[in-house]
Coordinates of C-alpha atoms in Angstrom, one line a residue:
X1 CA -13.1 -61.5 -19.4
X2 CA -16.8 -60.8 -20.0
X3 CA -18.7 -63.4 -22.0
X4 CA -21.6 -62.9 -24.3
X5 CA -25.0 -63.2 -22.8
X6 CA -24.1 -61.6 -19.5
X7 CA -25.6 -58.2 -18.9
X8 CA -23.2 -55.6 -17.5
X9 CA -24.8 -53.1 -15.1
X10 CA -23.7 -49.5 -15.5
X11 CA -20.9 -48.4 -13.3
X12 CA -21.7 -45.8 -10.6
X13 CA -20.0 -42.5 -10.9
X14 CA -16.9 -41.8 -9.0
X15 CA -17.5 -39.6 -5.9
X16 CA -14.8 -38.1 -3.8
X17 CA -15.1 -39.1 -0.2
X18 CA -15.1 -36.3 2.3
X19 CA -12.6 -36.1 5.1
X20 CA -13.3 -38.1 8.2
X21 CA -15.9 -36.3 10.3
X22 CA -17.1 -34.1 7.5
X23 CA -20.0 -36.2 6.2
X24 CA -22.7 -34.9 8.4
X25 CA -21.6 -31.2 8.4
X26 CA -23.9 -28.6 6.8
X27 CA -22.8 -26.8 3.6
X28 CA -22.5 -23.1 3.8
X29 CA -23.5 -21.4 0.4
X30 CA -21.2 -19.2 -1.6
X31 CA -22.0 -15.6 -0.8
X32 CA -18.8 -13.7 -1.8
X33 CA -18.4 -15.2 -5.3
X34 CA -15.6 -17.5 -4.3
X35 CA -17.2 -20.3 -6.2
X36 CA -16.7 -22.7 -3.2
X37 CA -18.7 -23.8 -0.2
X38 CA -17.6 -24.3 3.4
X39 CA -18.5 -26.8 6.1
X40 CA -19.3 -25.7 9.6
X41 CA -18.1 -27.3 12.7
X42 CA -20.1 -30.0 14.5
X43 CA -21.6 -27.6 17.0
X44 CA -23.0 -25.5 14.1
X45 CA -24.3 -28.6 12.4
X46 CA -26.6 -29.1 15.3
X47 CA -27.9 -25.6 15.3
X48 CA -28.5 -24.6 11.7
X49 CA -32.3 -25.2 11.8
X50 CA -34.1 -22.0 11.0
X51 CA -31.1 -20.2 9.7
X52 CA -31.4 -20.0 6.0
X53 CA -30.0 -18.0 3.2
X54 CA -32.7 -16.3 1.1
X55 CA -30.4 -15.8 -1.9
X56 CA -29.2 -19.4 -2.1
X57 CA -32.4 -21.3 -2.1
X58 CA -32.8 -21.5 1.6
X59 CA -29.6 -23.4 2.2
X60 CA -28.3 -23.5 5.8
X61 CA -25.7 -21.0 7.0
X62 CA -23.3 -21.3 9.9
X63 CA -25.0 -19.5 12.8
X64 CA -21.7 -19.1 14.7
X65 CA -20.1 -17.0 11.9
X66 CA -23.3 -14.9 11.5
X67 CA -23.4 -14.3 15.2
X68 CA -19.8 -13.2 15.2
X69 CA -20.4 -10.8 12.3
X70 CA -23.5 -9.3 13.9
X71 CA -21.8 -8.7 17.3
X72 CA -18.7 -7.2 15.8
X73 CA -20.6 -4.8 13.5
X74 CA -22.6 -3.7 16.6
X75 CA -19.4 -3.0 18.4
X76 CA -18.1 -1.0 15.4
X77 CA -21.1 1.4 15.8
X78 CA -20.6 1.5 19.6
X79 CA -16.9 2.4 19.1
X80 CA -17.7 5.2 16.7
X81 CA -20.3 6.5 19.2
X82 CA -17.8 6.3 22.1
X83 CA -15.0 8.2 20.3
X84 CA -16.4 11.7 20.9
X85 CA -17.3 10.8 24.5
X86 CA -13.8 9.9 25.6
X87 CA -12.8 13.5 26.3
X88 CA -12.9 14.1 30.0
X89 CA -14.1 10.6 30.9
X90 CA -11.6 8.1 32.0
X91 CA -14.1 5.3 32.2
X92 CA -15.3 5.9 28.6
X93 CA -11.7 6.1 27.4
X94 CA -10.9 2.8 29.1
X95 CA -13.9 1.1 27.5
X96 CA -12.9 2.7 24.2
X97 CA -9.3 1.4 24.4
X98 CA -10.5 -2.0 25.5
X99 CA -13.0 -2.3 22.6
X100 CA -10.5 -1.1 19.9
X101 CA -8.1 -3.8 20.9
X102 CA -10.2 -6.5 19.3
X103 CA -13.4 -5.5 17.5
X104 CA -11.8 -4.6 14.1
X105 CA -9.2 -7.4 14.3
X106 CA -12.0 -9.9 14.9
X107 CA -14.0 -8.6 12.0
X108 CA -11.0 -8.7 9.7
X109 CA -10.0 -12.2 10.9
X110 CA -13.5 -13.5 10.0
X111 CA -13.3 -11.7 6.7
X112 CA -10.0 -13.5 6.0
X113 CA -11.3 -16.8 7.0
X114 CA -14.2 -16.4 4.6
X115 CA -11.8 -15.5 1.7
X116 CA -9.7 -18.6 1.9
X117 CA -10.7 -19.9 -1.5
X118 CA -10.5 -16.7 -3.5
X119 CA -8.6 -17.4 -6.6
X120 CA -9.3 -14.4 -8.9
X121 CA -11.7 -16.4 -11.1
X122 CA -14.0 -14.3 -13.4
X123 CA -17.1 -14.7 -11.2
X124 CA -15.1 -13.9 -8.1
X125 CA -13.7 -10.8 -9.7
X126 CA -17.2 -9.7 -10.6
X127 CA -18.5 -10.2 -7.1
X128 CA -15.5 -8.3 -5.8
X129 CA -16.1 -5.3 -8.0
X130 CA -19.9 -5.2 -7.5
X131 CA -19.7 -5.9 -3.8
X132 CA -16.8 -3.6 -2.7
X133 CA -15.7 -1.2 -5.5
X134 CA -19.2 -0.1 -6.5
X135 CA -20.4 0.5 -2.9
X136 CA -17.2 2.4 -2.2
X137 CA -17.6 4.8 -5.1
X138 CA -21.3 5.4 -4.5
X139 CA -21.0 6.0 -0.8
X140 CA -17.9 8.1 -1.1
X141 CA -19.8 10.4 -3.4
X142 CA -22.8 10.4 -1.1
X143 CA -20.7 11.1 2.0
X144 CA -19.1 14.1 0.2
X145 CA -22.6 15.5 -0.6
X146 CA -23.7 14.8 3.0
X147 CA -20.8 16.7 4.5
X148 CA -21.3 19.6 2.2
X149 CA -24.8 19.9 3.7
X150 CA -24.3 18.7 7.3
X151 CA -20.8 20.1 7.8
X152 CA -21.7 23.4 6.2
X153 CA -18.8 22.8 3.7
X154 CA -20.2 23.5 0.2
X155 CA -16.7 23.6 -1.2
X156 CA -15.7 20.1 0.0
X157 CA -13.9 18.5 -2.9
X158 CA -14.4 15.1 -4.5
X159 CA -11.6 12.9 -3.2
X160 CA -12.0 9.3 -4.1
X161 CA -8.4 8.5 -3.2
X162 CA -9.1 9.4 0.5
X163 CA -11.7 7.1 2.0
X164 CA -14.2 9.0 4.1
X165 CA -14.8 8.0 7.7
X166 CA -15.2 4.2 7.8
X167 CA -15.0 3.5 4.0
X168 CA -11.4 2.6 4.3
X169 CA -12.4 -0.9 5.1
X170 CA -13.9 -1.5 1.7
X171 CA -10.7 -0.5 0.0
X172 CA -8.7 -2.6 2.4
X173 CA -10.9 -5.7 1.9
X174 CA -10.6 -5.3 -1.8
X175 CA -6.8 -5.2 -1.7
X176 CA -6.5 -8.0 0.8
X177 CA -8.8 -10.3 -1.2
X178 CA -7.1 -9.5 -4.5
X179 CA -3.8 -10.5 -3.0
X180 CA -5.2 -13.7 -1.4
X181 CA -3.7 -16.0 -4.0
X182 CA -0.3 -14.5 -3.3
X183 CA -0.5 -15.1 0.5
X184 CA -1.7 -18.6 -0.1
X185 CA 1.4 -19.5 -2.0
X186 CA 3.9 -18.2 0.6
X187 CA 5.5 -20.7 3.0
X188 CA 5.3 -18.3 5.9
X189 CA 2.6 -15.8 5.1
X190 CA 1.8 -14.7 8.6
X191 CA 5.4 -13.6 9.6
X192 CA 5.7 -11.8 6.2
X193 CA 2.5 -9.9 6.8
X194 CA 3.5 -9.0 10.3
X195 CA 6.8 -7.7 8.9
X196 CA 4.8 -5.6 6.4
X197 CA 2.6 -4.2 9.2
X198 CA 5.5 -3.3 11.5
X199 CA 7.5 -1.7 8.6
X200 CA 4.5 0.4 7.7
X201 CA 4.1 1.6 11.3
X202 CA 7.7 3.0 11.3
X203 CA 7.6 4.5 7.7
X204 CA 6.6 8.2 7.9
X205 CA 6.9 8.7 4.2
X206 CA 4.2 6.1 3.4
X207 CA 1.3 7.6 1.6
X208 CA -2.1 7.3 3.2
X209 CA -4.0 7.4 -0.1
X210 CA -6.7 4.7 -0.1
X211 CA -6.0 4.2 3.6
X212 CA -2.8 2.4 2.8
X213 CA -1.4 2.8 6.4
X214 CA -4.4 0.9 7.8
X215 CA -4.3 -1.6 4.9
X216 CA -0.7 -2.5 5.8
X217 CA -1.0 -2.5 9.6
X218 CA -4.3 -4.5 9.7
X219 CA -3.0 -7.0 7.0
X220 CA -1.7 -9.6 9.5
X221 CA -5.2 -10.2 10.9
X222 CA -6.6 -10.9 7.4
X223 CA -3.7 -13.3 6.6
X224 CA -4.3 -15.0 10.0
X225 CA -7.9 -15.6 8.9
X226 CA -6.7 -17.1 5.7
X227 CA -4.7 -19.7 7.6
X228 CA -7.5 -20.7 10.1
X229 CA -9.5 -23.8 9.7
X230 CA -12.9 -24.8 11.3
X231 CA -11.1 -26.9 13.9
X232 CA -9.4 -23.8 15.2
X233 CA -12.8 -22.2 15.9
X234 CA -13.8 -25.4 17.6
X235 CA -10.8 -25.1 19.9
X236 CA -11.7 -21.5 20.8
X237 CA -15.3 -22.5 21.7
X238 CA -14.2 -25.1 24.3
X239 CA -15.7 -24.7 27.8
X240 CA -12.3 -24.2 29.4
X241 CA -11.5 -21.3 27.0
X242 CA -14.8 -19.6 27.7
X243 CA -14.2 -19.8 31.4
X244 CA -10.6 -18.5 31.1
X245 CA -11.8 -15.6 28.9
X246 CA -13.6 -14.0 31.8
X247 CA -10.6 -13.2 34.1
X248 CA -8.5 -12.4 31.0
X249 CA -11.0 -9.8 29.8
X250 CA -11.4 -8.4 33.4
X251 CA -7.6 -8.0 33.7
X252 CA -7.4 -6.3 30.2
X253 CA -10.2 -3.9 31.2
X254 CA -8.3 -3.0 34.4
X255 CA -5.1 -2.5 32.5
X256 CA -6.9 -0.3 30.0
X257 CA -8.3 1.9 32.8
X258 CA -4.9 2.2 34.5
X259 CA -3.2 3.1 31.2
X260 CA -5.6 5.9 30.2
X261 CA -3.5 8.8 31.7
X262 CA -0.4 7.5 29.9
X263 CA -1.3 6.4 26.4
X264 CA -3.8 7.2 23.7
X265 CA -5.9 5.0 21.6
X266 CA -4.0 5.9 18.4
X267 CA -1.8 2.7 18.4
X268 CA -5.0 0.6 18.2
X269 CA -6.3 2.6 15.2
X270 CA -3.3 1.7 13.1
X271 CA -3.7 4.8 10.9
X272 CA -0.5 6.6 11.8
X273 CA 3.2 5.9 11.9
X274 CA 5.2 5.9 15.1
X275 CA 7.0 9.2 14.3
X276 CA 3.6 11.0 13.9
X277 CA 2.8 9.8 17.4
X278 CA 6.0 11.3 18.7
X279 CA 7.7 7.9 19.2
X280 CA 11.1 6.6 18.1
X281 CA 11.0 3.9 15.4
X282 CA 12.1 1.1 17.7
X283 CA 9.4 1.9 20.3
X284 CA 6.8 2.3 17.6
X285 CA 7.6 -1.2 16.2
X286 CA 7.5 -2.7 19.7
X287 CA 4.1 -1.0 20.3
X288 CA 2.7 -2.3 17.1
X289 CA 3.8 -5.9 18.0
X290 CA 2.3 -5.5 21.4
X291 CA -1.0 -4.3 20.0
X292 CA -1.0 -7.4 17.7
X293 CA -0.6 -9.6 20.7
X294 CA -3.3 -7.9 22.7
X295 CA -5.6 -8.1 19.7
X296 CA -5.1 -11.8 19.3
X297 CA -5.7 -12.5 23.0
X298 CA -8.9 -10.4 23.2
X299 CA -10.1 -11.8 19.9
X300 CA -9.9 -15.4 21.3
X301 CA -11.8 -14.2 24.4
X302 CA -14.5 -12.6 22.3
X303 CA -14.9 -15.6 19.9
X304 CA -15.1 -17.9 22.9
X305 CA -18.3 -16.2 24.0
X306 CA -20.0 -15.9 20.6
X307 CA -23.1 -18.1 20.7
X308 CA -22.8 -21.2 18.7
X309 CA -26.5 -21.8 18.1
X310 CA -29.1 -19.8 16.2
X311 CA -30.2 -16.7 18.1
X312 CA -32.8 -14.0 17.4
X313 CA -30.1 -11.9 15.8
X314 CA -28.4 -14.7 13.8
X315 CA -30.1 -13.8 10.6
X316 CA -28.9 -10.2 11.0
X317 CA -25.3 -11.3 10.4
X318 CA -26.0 -11.5 6.7
X319 CA -26.7 -7.7 6.4
X320 CA -23.6 -6.2 8.0
X321 CA -22.3 -4.5 4.9
X322 CA -25.3 -2.2 4.5
X323 CA -25.3 -1.4 8.2
X324 CA -21.6 -0.6 8.1
X325 CA -22.1 1.8 5.2
X326 CA -25.2 3.6 6.6
X327 CA -24.4 3.9 10.3
X328 CA -21.8 6.6 9.6
X329 CA -24.4 9.2 8.7
X330 CA -26.3 9.4 12.0
X331 CA -23.1 9.4 14.0
X332 CA -21.4 12.0 11.8
X333 CA -24.5 14.2 11.9
X334 CA -24.6 14.0 15.7
X335 CA -20.9 15.1 15.7
X336 CA -21.6 18.1 13.4
X337 CA -24.6 19.2 15.5
X338 CA -22.5 19.0 18.7
X339 CA -24.8 16.5 20.4
X340 CA -22.0 14.6 21.9
X341 CA -20.6 17.7 23.7
X342 CA -24.0 18.7 25.1
X343 CA -24.8 18.5 28.8
X344 CA -27.1 15.6 28.1
X345 CA -24.2 13.4 27.1
X346 CA -22.0 13.9 30.1
X347 CA -23.6 11.8 32.7
X348 CA -22.8 8.0 32.8
X349 CA -26.5 7.2 32.3
X350 CA -26.6 9.4 29.2
X351 CA -23.6 7.6 27.8
X352 CA -25.2 4.3 28.5
X353 CA -28.3 5.5 26.6
X354 CA -26.1 6.6 23.7
X355 CA -24.5 3.1 23.7
X356 CA -27.9 1.4 23.6
X357 CA -29.1 3.7 20.8
X358 CA -26.0 3.0 18.7
X359 CA -26.5 -0.8 19.1
X360 CA -30.2 -0.5 18.3
X361 CA -29.5 1.6 15.3
X362 CA -27.0 -1.0 13.9
X363 CA -29.5 -3.8 14.6
X364 CA -32.2 -2.0 12.7
X365 CA -29.8 -1.4 9.8
X366 CA -29.0 -5.1 9.6
X367 CA -32.6 -6.1 9.1
X368 CA -33.9 -7.7 5.9
X369 CA -36.0 -4.6 4.6
X370 CA -32.9 -2.5 4.8
X371 CA -30.8 -5.1 3.0
X372 CA -33.4 -5.3 0.2
X373 CA -33.6 -1.6 -0.2
X374 CA -29.8 -1.3 -0.5
X375 CA -29.3 -4.3 -2.8
X376 CA -29.2 -2.2 -6.0
X377 CA -26.1 -0.5 -4.5
X378 CA -24.5 -3.0 -2.3
X379 CA -25.1 -6.1 -4.5
X380 CA -25.8 -4.8 -8.0
X381 CA -25.9 -7.3 -10.8
X382 CA -24.4 -5.2 -13.7
X383 CA -24.5 -8.1 -16.1
X384 CA -24.1 -5.7 -19.0
X385 CA -20.7 -4.6 -17.6
X386 CA -19.1 -8.1 -17.5
X387 CA -18.3 -10.9 -19.8
X388 CA -20.6 -14.0 -20.1
X389 CA -17.9 -16.0 -18.3
X390 CA -18.0 -13.6 -15.3
X391 CA -21.8 -13.6 -15.3
X392 CA -22.2 -17.4 -15.3
X393 CA -22.1 -19.3 -12.0
X394 CA -19.9 -22.3 -11.4
X395 CA -21.2 -25.5 -13.1
X396 CA -22.8 -27.9 -10.7
X397 CA -21.3 -31.4 -10.6
X398 CA -23.8 -34.2 -11.5
X399 CA -25.2 -36.0 -8.6
X400 CA -26.1 -39.7 -8.4
X401 CA -29.7 -40.7 -7.6
X402 CA -28.5 -43.4 -5.3
X403 CA -26.1 -46.3 -4.8
X404 CA -25.4 -48.1 -8.1
X405 CA -27.4 -45.5 -10.1
X406 CA -25.4 -43.3 -12.5
X407 CA -25.5 -39.6 -12.1
X408 CA -27.6 -37.5 -14.4
X409 CA -25.7 -36.9 -17.6
X410 CA -23.1 -39.5 -16.8
X411 CA -22.1 -41.7 -19.8
X412 CA -23.5 -45.3 -19.9
X413 CA -21.8 -48.4 -21.1
X414 CA -23.8 -50.3 -23.6
X415 CA -25.5 -53.5 -22.3
X416 CA -24.2 -56.7 -23.8
X417 CA -27.2 -59.0 -24.4
X418 CA -27.9 -61.8 -26.9
X419 CA -25.8 -64.5 -28.2
X420 CA -24.2 -62.4 -30.9
X421 CA -22.7 -59.8 -28.5
X422 CA -19.0 -59.4 -29.1
X423 CA -16.6 -60.7 -26.6
X424 CA -14.5 -58.1 -24.9
X425 CA -10.8 -58.8 -25.0
X426 CA -8.5 -57.7 -22.1
X427 CA -6.5 -54.6 -22.8
X428 CA -2.8 -55.2 -23.3
X429 CA -0.6 -54.2 -20.4
X430 CA 1.2 -50.9 -21.0
X431 CA 4.9 -50.9 -21.2
X432 CA 6.5 -50.2 -17.9
X433 CA 8.3 -46.9 -17.8
X434 CA 11.7 -46.7 -16.3
X435 CA 10.6 -43.6 -14.4
X436 CA 7.7 -45.4 -12.6
X437 CA 8.4 -45.6 -8.9
X438 CA 7.5 -44.2 -5.5
X439 CA 8.3 -40.7 -6.8
X440 CA 5.9 -40.7 -9.7
X441 CA 3.2 -43.1 -8.9
X442 CA 1.0 -40.5 -7.3
X443 CA 1.6 -37.7 -9.7
X444 CA -1.5 -38.1 -11.8
X445 CA -3.7 -38.5 -8.7
X446 CA -2.2 -35.4 -7.1
X447 CA -3.2 -33.4 -10.1
X448 CA -6.7 -34.8 -10.4
X449 CA -10.0 -33.1 -9.3
X450 CA -10.2 -32.6 -5.6
X451 CA -6.5 -32.7 -4.9
X452 CA -5.6 -29.2 -6.0
X453 CA -6.2 -26.5 -3.5
X454 CA -5.1 -23.1 -2.5
X455 CA -2.6 -23.0 0.3
X456 CA -2.0 -26.7 0.2
X457 CA -5.6 -27.7 1.0
X458 CA -7.1 -30.3 -1.2
X459 CA -10.7 -31.0 -2.2
X460 CA -11.4 -32.1 1.4
X461 CA -9.5 -29.6 3.5
X462 CA -8.3 -30.1 7.0
X463 CA -11.4 -28.4 8.2
X464 CA -13.6 -31.0 6.7
X465 CA -14.3 -29.5 3.3
X466 CA -13.4 -26.8 0.8
X467 CA -13.4 -23.4 2.3
X468 CA -15.6 -20.7 0.9
X469 CA -17.3 -17.5 1.6
X470 CA -20.1 -17.1 4.1
X471 CA -21.2 -13.6 3.6
X472 CA -20.3 -10.4 1.8
X473 CA -20.4 -8.4 5.0
X474 CA -17.3 -8.7 6.6
X475 CA -16.0 -8.1 3.4
X476 CA -18.5 -7.6 1.1
X477 CA -20.2 -8.2 4.3
X478 CA -18.3 -6.5 6.9

């Protein structure tokens, strides 16, 4: 009981305690409209100095994820440059097979990891439409006009249901992210997604409109990314894994070289069914599962060697979407002009030079000036097109100024001073319900703030914090 004349200090606001080990981890800003933030691993916490996000008030980003996104997007351009060079070159074909076992699966896994908290909220839907659908429509139209000129095909029709060249990934990422809440509610999402991918690989009647064959066959990698947590990346980055990745990659490259005369790279593209490749259904299903296993092993090897600290190219990881959309035009123009079939592209040194040029071109396209020039297309605001709810950002929670000091806007209890202050009587004890017991005592707490989460993760996830989006390029930042 409180007596008159005793001043009661205001109660400090309730603050949810983070999971053990998450207190000192940096917060990664929301970049894909998921409305949540993410916490990087301890290694990234030591290396975030100098890595800032210009759109989020200079907040730190996880350099490891930006490094991974930059390196994979460079490999995408290198793979597209190698594709026309594989004819008549066993060594180039072996490198091409080796690269295609992991570079797109890695990019998709990272995209899935950064989509874990997508819940189809209004602001998330807006970012999804402006960051994926609008760029797809614009660049699909631009590519059609480009091919009418470069490909000497003035009658090329407008076909928005058939993604041109590399634009299938934007459609796929849109569909994967929209269905994220569904995958998060399944008890065994990864086996279900693998079943979907294998079934698509043996279904010749499946339409390829909107790149649905690739959408289905690459789906398991996105779902795998949804199930990953920061501690999984910490396991991959252990010294023992990095050392083991070297002989594993060497063996994989040797196997790829030996297999060139017997197989093609089609199974790793995941754009055709087994029957179209001349394989029986059972063999096609087995080959799809084998490609999944190879992709997983090589992805681990690649991620083990991604630098954990800030590098000179770390900031370029935030501009991968624009680079992905633009790099197709120089490569396609070179194909139409026949430069890859010229004598200057047949020598190994010439092919090495083409590789360096492709990597340099992609690096240039990831720079900040290019990102700013493309922002009106890649990241349009379009506030007039959406409701006020979709245009408004998530409300920030009030923060306390210090221990014992209430947060800004938090209600205050009136101070009891003076001899005439009323005496507070204790509240009567509520009647005990016959249903109160071990089964119901935690029901209210489980439904309170910070305990509800997608896929069974609470306010402080197993990875040390709520998961969020790191960049639009792997998905809106691929």
